[in-house]
Short mmCIF file of C-alpha atoms in Angstrom, two decimals:
data_model
loop_
_atom_site.label_atom_id
_atom_site.label_comp_id
_atom_site.label_asym_id
_atom_site.label_seq_id
_atom_site.Cartn_x
_atom_site.Cartn_y
_atom_site.Cartn_z
CA MET B 1 87.42 104.76 59.61
CA SER B 2 88.95 108.19 61.17
CA GLY B 3 87.15 109.14 65.01
CA SER B 4 88.48 107.96 68.25
CA LEU B 5 86.97 107.40 71.13
CA VAL B 6 88.66 107.91 74.99
CA VAL B 7 86.71 106.04 77.66
CA VAL B 8 87.22 108.72 81.17
CA GLY B 9 86.32 108.54 84.21
CA THR B 10 85.39 111.69 86.58
CA GLY B 11 86.92 110.05 90.03
CA PRO B 12 85.10 109.88 93.19
CA GLY B 13 83.38 113.23 93.80
CA ARG B 14 84.89 116.64 93.70
CA PRO B 15 86.47 118.52 90.18
CA GLU B 16 89.94 118.30 92.65
CA LEU B 17 89.82 114.06 91.90
CA MET B 18 89.92 114.00 88.01
CA THR B 19 93.39 113.93 86.40
CA PRO B 20 94.07 116.81 84.61
CA ALA B 21 94.21 114.01 81.41
CA THR B 22 91.26 113.56 81.69
CA LEU B 23 89.52 117.61 81.61
CA ALA B 24 92.02 117.35 79.09
CA ALA B 25 90.32 114.64 76.70
CA LEU B 26 87.05 115.40 77.55
CA ALA B 27 88.04 119.72 76.36
CA ARG B 28 89.30 117.38 73.06
CA ALA B 29 85.38 115.62 72.86
CA SER B 30 82.93 116.99 70.29
CA ASP B 31 80.43 114.10 71.93
CA LEU B 32 80.53 112.60 75.51
CA VAL B 33 78.45 109.38 76.53
CA GLY B 34 77.06 108.21 79.45
CA TYR B 35 74.88 107.91 82.59
CA GLY B 36 73.02 111.66 83.00
CA PRO B 37 74.51 112.08 86.70
CA TYR B 38 77.89 111.70 85.62
CA LEU B 39 77.99 114.00 82.43
CA GLU B 40 76.64 116.56 84.59
CA ARG B 41 79.24 116.59 86.63
CA VAL B 42 81.08 117.76 83.55
CA PRO B 43 81.67 121.44 83.24
CA ASN B 44 80.91 122.92 79.42
CA LEU B 45 84.41 122.74 78.11
CA ARG B 46 83.71 123.21 74.24
CA PRO B 47 80.75 124.86 72.37
CA GLY B 48 78.19 122.93 70.80
CA GLN B 49 79.95 119.90 72.18
CA ARG B 50 77.07 117.09 71.92
CA ARG B 51 75.88 115.89 75.27
CA HIS B 52 73.75 112.61 75.33
CA ALA B 53 73.15 111.18 78.52
CA SER B 54 71.50 107.50 79.78
CA ASP B 55 69.97 105.80 82.22
CA ASN B 56 72.13 103.61 84.32
CA ARG B 57 71.66 100.17 83.17
CA VAL B 58 72.31 100.57 79.35
CA GLU B 59 76.28 100.25 79.64
CA LEU B 60 76.44 97.73 76.30
CA ASP B 61 73.38 100.61 74.49
CA ARG B 62 75.98 103.05 75.10
CA ALA B 63 78.94 102.08 73.93
CA ARG B 64 77.48 101.22 70.84
CA LEU B 65 76.24 104.85 70.64
CA ALA B 66 79.57 105.44 71.60
CA LEU B 67 81.38 103.62 69.02
CA SER B 68 78.77 103.81 65.98
CA LEU B 69 79.85 108.03 66.23
CA ALA B 70 83.42 107.48 65.78
CA ALA B 71 82.26 105.38 63.60
CA GLU B 72 80.99 108.47 61.69
CA GLY B 73 83.61 110.32 62.51
CA ARG B 74 83.40 112.71 65.86
CA GLU B 75 85.36 112.37 68.32
CA VAL B 76 84.34 110.75 71.59
CA ALA B 77 83.75 110.70 74.82
CA VAL B 78 82.71 108.42 76.83
CA VAL B 79 82.42 108.99 80.73
CA SER B 80 82.28 106.78 84.23
CA GLY B 81 82.54 107.64 87.30
CA GLY B 82 85.77 106.34 89.13
CA ASP B 83 88.08 105.07 86.56
CA PRO B 84 86.11 103.76 83.74
CA GLY B 85 88.35 100.69 84.18
CA VAL B 86 86.70 99.47 87.78
CA PHE B 87 83.21 98.24 87.67
CA ALA B 88 82.36 101.26 84.71
CA MET B 89 82.37 101.66 81.10
CA ALA B 90 85.81 100.66 79.21
CA ALA B 91 85.08 96.96 79.27
CA ALA B 92 81.36 97.38 78.04
CA VAL B 93 83.37 98.72 75.21
CA PHE B 94 85.12 96.50 74.51
CA GLU B 95 82.14 93.90 75.11
CA ALA B 96 80.43 96.83 72.24
CA VAL B 97 83.68 96.21 70.12
CA GLU B 98 83.85 92.67 70.72
CA GLN B 99 80.37 91.67 69.44
CA GLY B 100 80.47 94.52 66.93
CA ASP B 101 80.93 95.98 63.33
CA PRO B 102 84.43 94.29 62.63
CA GLY B 103 85.44 98.14 62.22
CA TRP B 104 85.23 99.00 65.38
CA ARG B 105 88.39 97.20 65.97
CA THR B 106 91.04 99.59 63.44
CA LEU B 107 88.97 102.78 64.95
CA ASP B 108 91.60 104.78 67.40
CA ILE B 109 90.43 103.50 71.37
CA ARG B 110 91.60 105.07 74.03
CA ILE B 111 91.15 104.96 78.07
CA GLU B 112 92.52 107.09 80.32
CA PRO B 113 92.94 106.18 83.73
CA GLY B 114 91.49 107.70 87.57
CA VAL B 115 90.69 107.55 90.85
CA THR B 116 88.59 104.86 91.19
CA ALA B 117 86.15 104.72 94.89
CA MET B 118 87.98 102.21 97.06
CA LEU B 119 90.99 104.77 96.82
CA ALA B 120 89.25 107.67 97.91
CA ALA B 121 86.71 105.37 100.53
CA ALA B 122 90.24 104.39 101.85
CA ALA B 123 91.90 107.74 102.21
CA GLU B 124 89.03 108.42 103.83
CA VAL B 125 89.57 106.54 107.31
CA GLY B 126 93.44 106.17 106.76
CA ALA B 127 95.05 102.81 104.69
CA PRO B 128 93.12 99.90 104.97
CA LEU B 129 94.32 98.83 101.83
CA GLY B 130 97.44 99.10 103.20
CA GLY B 131 98.26 95.51 102.43
CA ASP B 132 96.85 93.08 99.27
CA PHE B 133 93.67 93.30 98.51
CA CYS B 134 90.81 92.42 96.26
CA ALA B 135 87.76 94.53 94.37
CA ILE B 136 84.50 93.04 94.18
CA SER B 137 80.86 93.81 92.89
CA LEU B 138 78.23 92.29 94.59
CA SER B 139 75.90 93.63 91.14
CA ASP B 140 74.66 90.12 90.13
CA ASN B 141 73.37 91.75 87.04
CA LEU B 142 76.06 89.89 84.89
CA LYS B 143 77.46 86.60 86.93
CA SER B 144 76.17 84.40 89.36
CA TRP B 145 75.97 84.81 92.95
CA ALA B 146 77.51 81.34 93.26
CA THR B 147 80.63 83.38 91.63
CA ILE B 148 79.80 86.01 93.82
CA GLU B 149 79.89 83.36 96.97
CA ARG B 150 83.21 82.14 95.87
CA ARG B 151 85.25 84.48 95.20
CA LEU B 152 84.00 86.23 99.00
CA GLY B 153 85.00 82.38 100.01
CA ALA B 154 88.75 83.23 98.49
CA ALA B 155 89.32 86.30 99.46
CA ALA B 156 88.72 85.12 103.26
CA ASP B 157 91.11 82.46 102.67
CA GLY B 158 94.93 84.87 100.75
CA ASP B 159 93.64 86.86 103.70
CA PHE B 160 93.02 89.93 101.60
CA VAL B 161 91.74 92.89 102.59
CA ILE B 162 88.41 93.60 100.39
CA ALA B 163 86.88 96.10 98.85
CA LEU B 164 82.85 95.25 98.37
CA TYR B 165 81.28 97.86 95.47
CA ASN B 166 77.84 98.08 94.41
CA PRO B 167 77.28 96.51 97.81
CA ALA B 168 73.00 97.10 98.19
CA SER B 169 70.18 98.70 95.70
CA ARG B 170 67.58 99.49 95.78
CA ALA B 171 66.69 95.88 93.56
CA ARG B 172 69.51 94.41 96.04
CA PRO B 173 68.89 94.97 99.67
CA HIS B 174 70.31 91.96 101.14
CA GLN B 175 73.50 91.03 98.82
CA LEU B 176 75.64 92.79 102.01
CA GLY B 177 74.03 90.66 104.08
CA LYS B 178 74.44 87.75 103.19
CA ALA B 179 78.24 88.46 101.70
CA LEU B 180 79.32 89.33 105.83
CA ASP B 181 77.47 86.09 106.40
CA VAL B 182 80.14 83.98 103.95
CA LEU B 183 83.05 86.13 105.40
CA ARG B 184 81.99 85.80 109.42
CA ALA B 185 81.46 81.91 108.49
CA ARG B 186 85.67 82.49 107.61
CA LYS B 187 87.05 85.48 108.85
CA LYS B 188 87.13 86.77 112.97
CA PRO B 189 84.85 88.84 114.70
CA ASP B 190 86.41 92.11 115.10
CA THR B 191 87.31 91.65 111.73
CA PRO B 192 87.07 95.89 110.23
CA VAL B 193 84.08 96.46 108.41
CA LEU B 194 84.27 99.96 106.83
CA PHE B 195 81.29 102.10 105.10
CA VAL B 196 82.10 104.95 103.63
CA ARG B 197 79.86 107.10 101.84
CA ALA B 198 80.02 108.95 98.94
CA ALA B 199 84.16 109.31 99.46
CA GLY B 200 85.93 111.23 97.77
CA THR B 201 83.18 113.97 97.88
CA ALA B 202 82.44 116.81 100.62
CA ASP B 203 79.48 114.93 101.74
CA ALA B 204 82.02 111.58 102.91
CA GLN B 205 80.61 109.81 106.23
CA VAL B 206 82.24 107.23 107.40
CA ALA B 207 81.39 104.17 109.68
CA VAL B 208 84.05 102.12 111.13
CA GLU B 209 81.96 98.81 112.36
CA THR B 210 83.36 94.69 112.84
CA LEU B 211 81.72 91.81 110.79
CA ALA B 212 80.22 91.24 115.11
CA THR B 213 78.16 94.03 114.14
CA ALA B 214 78.29 95.09 110.78
CA LYS B 215 74.20 95.31 109.04
CA GLU B 216 73.63 95.48 105.79
CA GLY B 217 71.42 98.25 106.01
CA GLN B 218 74.49 100.11 106.35
CA ALA B 219 75.73 100.69 103.24
CA ASP B 220 73.06 102.36 99.72
CA MET B 221 74.33 102.33 96.05
CA ARG B 222 77.18 105.40 97.10
CA THR B 223 78.99 103.79 99.66
CA LEU B 224 81.57 101.42 99.49
CA VAL B 225 83.14 98.94 101.85
CA ILE B 226 86.17 97.32 103.52
CA VAL B 227 85.91 94.85 105.10
CA GLY B 228 89.51 94.83 106.69
CA ALA B 229 92.20 91.71 107.05
CA SER B 230 93.17 90.11 109.90
CA THR B 231 95.94 92.47 110.51
CA THR B 232 93.89 95.47 109.46
CA ARG B 233 93.63 97.65 112.83
CA ARG B 234 92.33 101.18 114.23
CA VAL B 235 95.15 103.15 115.66
CA GLY B 236 94.52 106.96 116.77
CA ARG B 237 90.49 107.44 114.65
CA TRP B 238 92.14 106.25 111.36
CA VAL B 239 91.87 102.34 110.55
CA TYR B 240 95.17 100.59 108.89
CA THR B 241 96.01 97.64 107.79
CA PRO B 242 100.01 97.34 108.23
CA ARG B 243 102.09 96.11 105.10
CA SER B 244 104.10 93.65 107.38
CA GLU B 245 101.94 90.61 107.68
CA ARG B 246 102.99 90.51 111.62
CA GLY B 247 102.39 93.91 112.17
CA ALA B 248 104.32 97.10 112.22
CA PRO B 249 107.45 96.13 111.93
CA SER B 250 109.94 98.55 113.77
CA MET O 1 99.97 119.84 118.48
CA SER O 2 99.98 121.95 115.42
CA GLY O 3 100.71 121.19 112.26
CA SER O 4 99.73 118.75 110.10
CA LEU O 5 100.79 115.92 107.35
CA VAL O 6 99.50 115.02 104.22
CA VAL O 7 100.06 111.61 102.36
CA VAL O 8 99.82 112.40 98.51
CA GLY O 9 100.61 110.43 95.55
CA THR O 10 101.81 112.23 92.14
CA GLY O 11 100.19 109.68 90.70
CA PRO O 12 102.25 106.65 87.53
CA GLY O 13 104.10 109.18 85.84
CA ARG O 14 102.57 112.23 84.20
CA PRO O 15 101.94 115.27 85.51
CA GLU O 16 98.23 114.94 83.67
CA LEU O 17 97.76 112.14 85.62
CA MET O 18 98.18 114.01 89.66
CA THR O 19 94.70 114.74 90.40
CA PRO O 20 94.63 118.87 92.19
CA ALA O 21 94.08 117.70 94.87
CA THR O 22 97.43 116.71 94.82
CA LEU O 23 98.89 119.28 93.24
CA ALA O 24 97.05 122.13 95.72
CA ALA O 25 97.85 119.42 99.14
CA LEU O 26 101.73 120.11 98.44
CA ALA O 27 101.83 123.78 97.04
CA ARG O 28 100.09 123.86 100.26
CA ALA O 29 103.33 122.01 102.53
CA SER O 30 106.36 123.98 103.26
CA ASP O 31 108.14 120.96 103.95
CA LEU O 32 108.47 117.47 100.87
CA VAL O 33 109.52 114.16 103.29
CA GLY O 34 109.66 111.40 100.03
CA TYR O 35 112.07 109.00 98.13
CA GLY O 36 114.11 111.11 96.08
CA PRO O 37 112.38 109.84 92.82
CA TYR O 38 108.95 110.49 93.13
CA LEU O 39 110.72 114.49 94.94
CA GLU O 40 111.89 115.28 91.38
CA ARG O 41 108.60 115.34 90.22
CA VAL O 42 106.64 117.56 92.38
CA PRO O 43 108.34 121.00 90.41
CA ASN O 44 108.67 124.37 92.68
CA LEU O 45 105.63 125.39 94.22
CA ARG O 46 105.82 127.66 96.86
CA PRO O 47 109.22 129.80 97.65
CA GLY O 48 111.41 128.26 100.92
CA GLN O 49 109.63 124.92 100.90
CA ARG O 50 112.21 122.52 102.36
CA ARG O 51 112.72 119.00 100.26
CA HIS O 52 113.60 115.82 102.96
CA ALA O 53 115.18 113.15 100.58
CA SER O 54 116.20 109.75 101.27
CA ASP O 55 116.70 105.51 99.90
CA ASN O 56 113.82 104.08 99.00
CA ARG O 57 114.44 101.63 102.25
CA VAL O 58 113.18 103.59 104.98
CA GLU O 59 109.54 104.07 104.49
CA LEU O 60 109.22 104.32 108.99
CA ASP O 61 112.71 105.65 109.02
CA ARG O 62 111.30 107.86 106.57
CA ALA O 63 107.37 108.08 107.95
CA ARG O 64 108.71 108.98 110.87
CA LEU O 65 110.54 112.40 110.29
CA ALA O 66 107.71 113.90 108.96
CA LEU O 67 105.73 113.45 111.79
CA SER O 68 107.96 114.39 113.63
CA LEU O 69 108.08 117.66 111.23
CA ALA O 70 104.51 118.17 111.93
CA ALA O 71 104.87 117.64 115.61
CA GLU O 72 107.77 120.50 115.48
CA GLY O 73 104.83 122.68 113.63
CA ARG O 74 105.74 122.35 110.05
CA GLU O 75 102.72 121.25 107.40
CA VAL O 76 104.57 118.32 105.88
CA ALA O 77 103.48 116.40 102.51
CA VAL O 78 104.98 112.53 102.32
CA VAL O 79 105.28 112.25 98.84
CA SER O 80 104.17 108.46 96.49
CA GLY O 81 103.86 107.44 93.45
CA GLY O 82 100.87 106.50 91.89
CA ASP O 83 98.00 106.58 95.09
CA PRO O 84 100.01 106.82 98.46
CA GLY O 85 97.47 103.76 100.33
CA VAL O 86 98.65 101.12 97.78
CA PHE O 87 101.91 99.89 98.92
CA ALA O 88 103.68 103.45 99.79
CA MET O 89 104.00 105.21 101.84
CA ALA O 90 100.24 106.43 103.70
CA ALA O 91 100.41 102.61 105.64
CA ALA O 92 104.26 103.04 106.65
CA VAL O 93 102.89 106.48 107.98
CA PHE O 94 99.86 104.89 110.38
CA GLU O 95 103.00 102.35 111.73
CA ALA O 96 105.08 105.12 112.61
CA VAL O 97 102.09 106.98 114.74
CA GLU O 98 101.24 102.99 116.53
CA GLN O 99 105.00 102.99 117.12
CA GLY O 100 105.88 106.53 118.40
CA ASP O 101 105.10 109.78 119.84
CA PRO O 102 101.70 109.15 122.01
CA GLY O 103 101.23 113.09 120.72
CA TRP O 104 101.21 111.97 116.99
CA ARG O 105 97.25 110.89 117.12
CA THR O 106 96.55 113.80 117.65
CA LEU O 107 98.00 115.41 114.79
CA ASP O 108 95.99 116.15 111.19
CA ILE O 109 96.63 114.24 108.98
CA ARG O 110 94.87 113.52 106.04
CA ILE O 111 94.99 110.89 102.88
CA GLU O 112 95.11 112.21 99.06
CA PRO O 113 94.79 109.11 96.71
CA GLY O 114 95.80 109.37 93.52
CA VAL O 115 95.71 106.87 90.55
CA THR O 116 97.99 103.77 91.52
CA ALA O 117 99.75 102.04 88.57
CA MET O 118 97.91 99.51 88.08
CA LEU O 119 95.24 102.07 86.80
CA ALA O 120 97.39 103.00 84.11
CA ALA O 121 98.55 99.32 83.30
CA ALA O 122 95.13 99.05 82.56
CA ALA O 123 94.59 101.67 80.93
CA GLU O 124 97.56 101.24 78.40
CA VAL O 125 96.10 97.88 77.42
CA GLY O 126 92.07 98.22 77.44
CA ALA O 127 90.05 96.93 79.87
CA PRO O 128 91.41 94.10 81.97
CA LEU O 129 90.31 95.04 84.77
CA GLY O 130 87.26 94.94 83.80
CA GLY O 131 85.73 92.05 86.56
CA ASP O 132 86.53 91.50 90.22
CA PHE O 133 90.30 91.56 90.26
CA CYS O 134 92.93 91.25 92.86
CA ALA O 135 96.35 93.57 93.82
CA ILE O 136 99.52 91.66 95.38
CA SER O 137 102.71 92.55 96.15
CA LEU O 138 105.74 90.77 95.76
CA SER O 139 107.66 92.01 97.62
CA ASP O 140 108.59 89.95 100.70
CA ASN O 141 110.78 91.85 102.56
CA LEU O 142 107.94 92.84 104.40
CA LYS O 143 106.34 89.20 103.92
CA SER O 144 106.79 85.89 104.64
CA TRP O 145 106.98 84.22 100.65
CA ALA O 146 104.95 81.51 102.28
CA THR O 147 101.91 83.76 102.92
CA ILE O 148 102.17 85.18 99.20
CA GLU O 149 102.57 81.83 97.73
CA ARG O 150 99.22 81.42 99.80
CA ARG O 151 97.58 84.54 98.26
CA LEU O 152 98.39 83.43 94.66
CA GLY O 153 96.74 80.50 95.35
CA ALA O 154 92.81 81.94 96.42
CA ALA O 155 93.29 83.64 93.65
CA ALA O 156 93.56 81.51 91.27
CA ASP O 157 91.03 79.63 93.53
CA GLY O 158 89.00 82.84 92.76
CA ASP O 159 88.96 83.26 88.82
CA PHE O 160 90.36 86.98 89.92
CA VAL O 161 92.27 89.12 87.69
CA ILE O 162 95.60 89.79 90.10
CA ALA O 163 97.26 92.68 89.58
CA LEU O 164 101.80 91.30 90.45
CA TYR O 165 103.35 95.24 92.25
CA ASN O 166 106.88 94.78 92.92
CA PRO O 167 107.19 91.87 89.96
CA ALA O 168 110.89 91.79 90.83
CA SER O 169 113.72 93.32 91.46
CA ARG O 170 117.51 93.60 91.59
CA ALA O 171 117.28 91.40 95.40
CA ARG O 172 115.87 89.47 94.39
CA PRO O 173 115.23 89.01 90.52
CA HIS O 174 113.07 84.39 90.31
CA GLN O 175 109.75 86.15 92.25
CA LEU O 176 107.66 86.81 89.18
CA GLY O 177 108.91 83.24 87.81
CA LYS O 178 108.13 81.30 91.17
CA ALA O 179 104.23 83.58 91.49
CA LEU O 180 103.58 82.26 87.50
CA ASP O 181 104.62 78.91 88.30
CA VAL O 182 102.41 78.63 91.59
CA LEU O 183 100.52 80.03 88.73
CA ARG O 184 100.59 77.24 85.73
CA ALA O 185 99.64 74.91 88.86
CA ARG O 186 96.18 76.20 89.29
CA LYS O 187 95.28 78.25 85.63
CA LYS O 188 95.34 77.52 82.38
CA PRO O 189 98.09 78.15 79.66
CA ASP O 190 96.45 80.54 77.20
CA THR O 191 96.14 82.92 80.66
CA PRO O 192 96.92 86.67 79.35
CA VAL O 193 100.35 87.73 80.66
CA LEU O 194 100.46 91.94 80.58
CA PHE O 195 103.46 93.12 81.85
CA VAL O 196 103.61 96.90 81.28
CA ARG O 197 106.21 98.63 82.06
CA ALA O 198 106.19 102.61 82.96
CA ALA O 199 102.42 102.72 82.74
CA GLY O 200 101.52 106.09 83.01
CA THR O 201 103.92 107.66 81.27
CA ALA O 202 105.70 108.53 77.30
CA ASP O 203 108.17 105.42 77.82
CA ALA O 204 105.00 103.37 78.12
CA GLN O 205 105.86 100.33 76.65
CA VAL O 206 102.83 96.59 76.65
CA ALA O 207 103.83 93.31 76.49
CA VAL O 208 101.26 90.54 75.75
CA GLU O 209 101.29 87.56 77.30
CA THR O 210 100.26 84.15 77.68
CA LEU O 211 100.92 81.78 81.41
CA ALA O 212 102.76 79.59 78.75
CA THR O 213 104.70 82.65 77.34
CA ALA O 214 105.69 84.76 79.96
CA LYS O 215 109.06 84.56 80.95
CA GLU O 216 110.50 86.42 84.81
CA GLY O 217 113.27 88.08 82.63
CA GLN O 218 109.91 89.94 81.08
CA ALA O 219 109.79 92.02 84.43
CA ASP O 220 111.52 95.05 86.56
CA MET O 221 111.62 97.63 89.00
CA ARG O 222 109.35 99.35 85.94
CA THR O 223 106.56 96.67 85.38
CA LEU O 224 102.94 95.63 86.77
CA VAL O 225 102.55 92.11 85.95
CA ILE O 226 98.39 91.35 85.24
CA VAL O 227 97.34 88.21 84.74
CA GLY O 228 93.61 87.27 83.69
CA ALA O 229 90.91 84.91 84.72
CA SER O 230 89.06 82.60 82.53
CA THR O 231 87.10 85.47 80.85
CA THR O 232 90.26 87.63 79.45
CA ARG O 233 90.73 87.73 76.44
CA ARG O 234 92.18 89.71 73.06
CA VAL O 235 90.00 91.72 71.25
CA GLY O 236 91.40 93.63 68.15
CA ARG O 237 95.02 94.85 69.24
CA TRP O 238 93.35 95.40 73.27
CA VAL O 239 93.07 93.04 75.59
CA TYR O 240 89.80 92.87 78.12
CA THR O 241 88.06 90.80 80.99
CA PRO O 242 84.39 91.30 80.09
CA ARG O 243 82.12 92.05 83.24
CA SER O 244 80.37 89.64 83.22
CA GLU O 245 81.81 86.01 84.25
CA ARG O 246 80.27 84.58 80.72
CA GLY O 247 81.94 86.44 78.51
CA ALA O 248 80.16 89.40 76.72
CA PRO O 249 76.27 89.25 77.22
CA SER O 250 73.76 90.62 74.21
#
């Protein structure tokens, strides 16, 4: 099969946070496939370039469309936000490859890394990911809530900083509250909890709370939540996690 | 205090993986502070720009120098590789702020996010970070080995994909072997283990092993190691973790 497929991430939002490698991959593509709002971020880069916008709920269908176009010889870019390998389209593409036409395994498929949301969120508040950390998606569309609770518990047991992706949506308004309760049972009440909305955009907003004061209603679909480790702390107007488990070395 | 300090990451290596926002921050700076090899990646962007190169072992001294320069009114950029907030200079800067001159807390300090090594490493092999994941540094310069073992155990208990930063150095040749032994005691022998060297550069090399076959000697200072979750698998020449805990949904 002669076509190609590249999966890219446009970063957290500001065009200045999209890598030049991603911009070049988008400019080369004959076809762009992606969720509508992500495609809208991509400027017109090549005359005649076709755009295939879809709904957010159909990642696997979108991946199959992209693979079919590549199999026809097109040069396809699948467009995610953030980094395409973190809770985004790259995994869906390989799921579709695994289940689909065996010929798809011979396609030229590449992934271009990008700036994922937790990095932009961390940068807005200081350096909360300065120690070991975990990333957990609270969406239970594709995994059970029991698995999510198990991972939250393990992350607390390991005293990791915890980045929570997809903390809330209209269909799942109460999962962040349940997740915070799991963490409250295992971590100190004064553990910092950061709500970073629209990180890496001109509209970024930060709220610094603790496990005692955080409320699930503070997060929406555009929010990334970071729960600190035992050492995460404020300094001045910033929040950071020292590299040392004992706090800042002298 | 009138100066400013921005902490940036040059990404994994290829200039095309450095964000335009980072390049712009570097171009504005009057002074660049960083580990020599990272500074060498930065082109000459502004006449008269001063460069302060240092050894890799003295992050806190480097942070203090940068803060002192900013306090003198200079526009300082602290240069890391990857993302500055992930096992890099941002946390060291805030450690120095916490311990240092109280006036430093009033400085204009910003962090520019970048592409961290595990994202570039994942992109080289497919989508191994497609599910929930952890990032752990194996360096015990600043934390105890007991803490590292505790975190490895918790990450295995949570069935996270595990990205291991700093898996080996000349001073620490056996820590990856010890870490793999901790994981072997808790995870299946056929769990994929990915060694990705020089990810995001023209020299990138990938070795796909399993917990049964992986050897500590396969990693050096430029290697990022990714240990799969129970669902991480090969498809064609790629390795990925499906979004679902049950494997690929249909």
